[in-house]
Amino acid sequence: MTRSRVFGIRAAAAVAALALVGGGVYFAQSSSAANPAAEPAATGSTVSAAATDSKDRIKFGKKYQGVATSYAADGSGACNFKPGGSMMIAALNAPDYQGALMCGAYVKVTGPGGKSIRVKIVDRCPSGTGTSGCRVNQLDLSRQAMNKLAPGQGKINVTWRLVSPKLKGPVQYVYEKGSTKWWCGVQVRNHRNPIRTVEFKTAGGWHKVARRDYNFFESKNGKGCGNTIRITDVKGNRLVDKGIKISTKVQKGKKQLPAV
C-alpha cells in the first residue's frame, strides 16, 4: 500500500516584550513559566515510580496484536527526523503515537511465520479504517522492513512489543531551527528508550519544558535554553548533559540510557 503524508514543522519565533528602563532596553520574560523542580539526582540516576510508564498505552513487557501495512518511507515524518539512514523504520497509529512519546522508540515485530524484525518509530499514521488510515495497534512499516518480514506482502497480522536495544554512541540533542535564548525547542535523538521529559537547568533549579506532537520540547520564554539538559525516560532513568549549546547541529551527550 502506497501512501503519501505531509507534516509541517511549525515555524516558531521568540516573541519578547521590549521595555525601556533608564535609557536601556531589556527583554521582559513571561511570568507563566512552570515553577522549577528540585535539584537533580546524580547523572545516570533513576527517579521514583511516579515517572514510570503506568499510564502509557505502550509499555515495556507487554505484547500487542494487530496488523502491519507498508508505505514508501524515507526516514522523515511526524517525528521530524531527517530523511535517510536505516530504512528499518515504521509509522505508528495515532493513539499509540501518544503525542510523540513513541518517537525514536524501537519495537520488535513478529510476523505470521514467526520471523521478527526491529524497527524505529519515525512517523504517525493517520487514523482511519480505510486504506489510508491506521487502527489502534497497527504499524505501517517501510517497504524495506515489510520486505524483510514478509516479502511480497502488503498487509499481514503481527504481534509487536517495545524493546530497549543496544545503540552505538550516547544520546544526541539538536535545537529547533529559529531557537534563541528567548525561545527554543530541542529534540532528543539516538535514545534506546522513549523519552518522558526534558528539563533545562536554570538559576532557580530545573525547568520542565513542554513536549509538542512534532517531537520537540519547547521553552516558550527561553528559560534555560542553551544550558544543561536533563532527560528522563519512561522507566524513570535520568541523564544530565552539560554544555548543550543552541545549535541546529547534532550534539552528543555523555552517556546512553540503560537497558530495560
Coordinates of N, CA, C and O in Angstrom, one line a residue, residues 25 27 37 42 47 74 77 81 90 92 102-103 137 150 156 160 183 193 200 210 221 237 244 255:
V25 N 17.5 49.0 27.2 CA 16.5 48.1 26.6 C 16.7 46.7 27.2 O 17.8 46.2 27.3
F27 N 14.6 42.6 27.7 CA 13.5 41.7 27.2 C 12.8 41.2 28.5 O 13.4 40.6 29.3
A37 N 11.7 22.6 39.3 CA 11.7 21.4 40.2 C 12.9 21.4 41.1 O 13.7 22.3 41.1
A42 N 22.0 12.4 40.8 CA 23.3 12.4 40.1 C 23.0 11.9 38.7 O 22.0 11.2 38.4
V47 N 14.5 7.9 38.9 CA 13.6 8.6 39.8 C 12.5 7.6 40.3 O 12.5 6.4 39.9
D74 N 10.9 7.4 3.9 CA 12.2 7.9 3.6 C 13.0 8.3 4.9 O 14.1 8.9 4.8
G77 N 9.0 12.4 8.7 CA 7.6 12.2 9.1 C 7.3 13.0 10.3 O 7.9 14.0 10.6
F81 N 12.5 13.6 12.1 CA 13.8 13.2 11.9 C 14.2 13.5 10.5 O 13.3 13.5 9.6
A90 N 9.2 2.6 10.9 CA 7.8 2.4 10.8 C 7.0 3.7 11.3 O 7.6 4.5 12.0
L92 N 3.5 4.7 13.4 CA 2.6 4.1 14.4 C 1.2 4.8 14.4 O 1.1 6.0 14.0
M102 N 6.3 8.1 21.5 CA 6.9 7.0 20.9 C 7.9 7.3 19.8 O 8.5 6.4 19.2
C103 N 8.1 8.6 19.5 CA 9.1 9.0 18.5 C 10.5 8.5 18.9 O 11.0 8.7 20.1
N137 N -3.1 -0.3 17.5 CA -2.2 -1.5 17.4 C -1.6 -1.8 16.0 O -0.9 -2.7 15.8
A150 N 8.0 -10.0 5.5 CA 7.1 -10.9 4.7 C 7.2 -10.4 3.2 O 6.4 -9.6 2.8
I156 N -0.3 -7.8 6.8 CA -0.2 -9.1 7.5 C -0.6 -8.9 8.9 O -0.6 -7.8 9.5
W160 N 3.7 -7.3 18.3 CA 4.9 -6.4 18.4 C 5.0 -6.0 19.9 O 4.0 -6.0 20.6
W183 N 13.5 32.0 23.1 CA 12.6 30.9 22.8 C 13.4 29.8 22.1 O 14.3 30.0 21.3
N193 N 15.4 4.2 24.9 CA 14.1 4.1 25.5 C 13.3 5.4 25.2 O 13.9 6.4 25.0
F200 N 15.4 21.9 31.5 CA 16.6 22.8 31.4 C 17.0 23.3 32.7 O 16.2 23.7 33.6
A210 N 7.7 21.9 27.7 CA 6.5 21.2 27.1 C 6.9 20.4 25.8 O 7.7 20.9 25.0
N221 N 9.5 30.9 26.8 CA 10.1 32.2 27.1 C 11.6 32.1 27.2 O 12.3 33.0 27.7
N237 N 14.6 6.5 34.3 CA 16.1 6.6 34.2 C 16.4 8.1 33.7 O 15.8 8.6 32.8
I244 N 25.2 21.9 26.3 CA 24.5 21.7 25.1 C 24.0 23.1 24.6 O 23.1 23.6 25.1
K255 N 26.4 9.9 27.8 CA 26.1 8.5 28.0 C 24.8 8.1 27.2 O 24.2 9.0 26.6

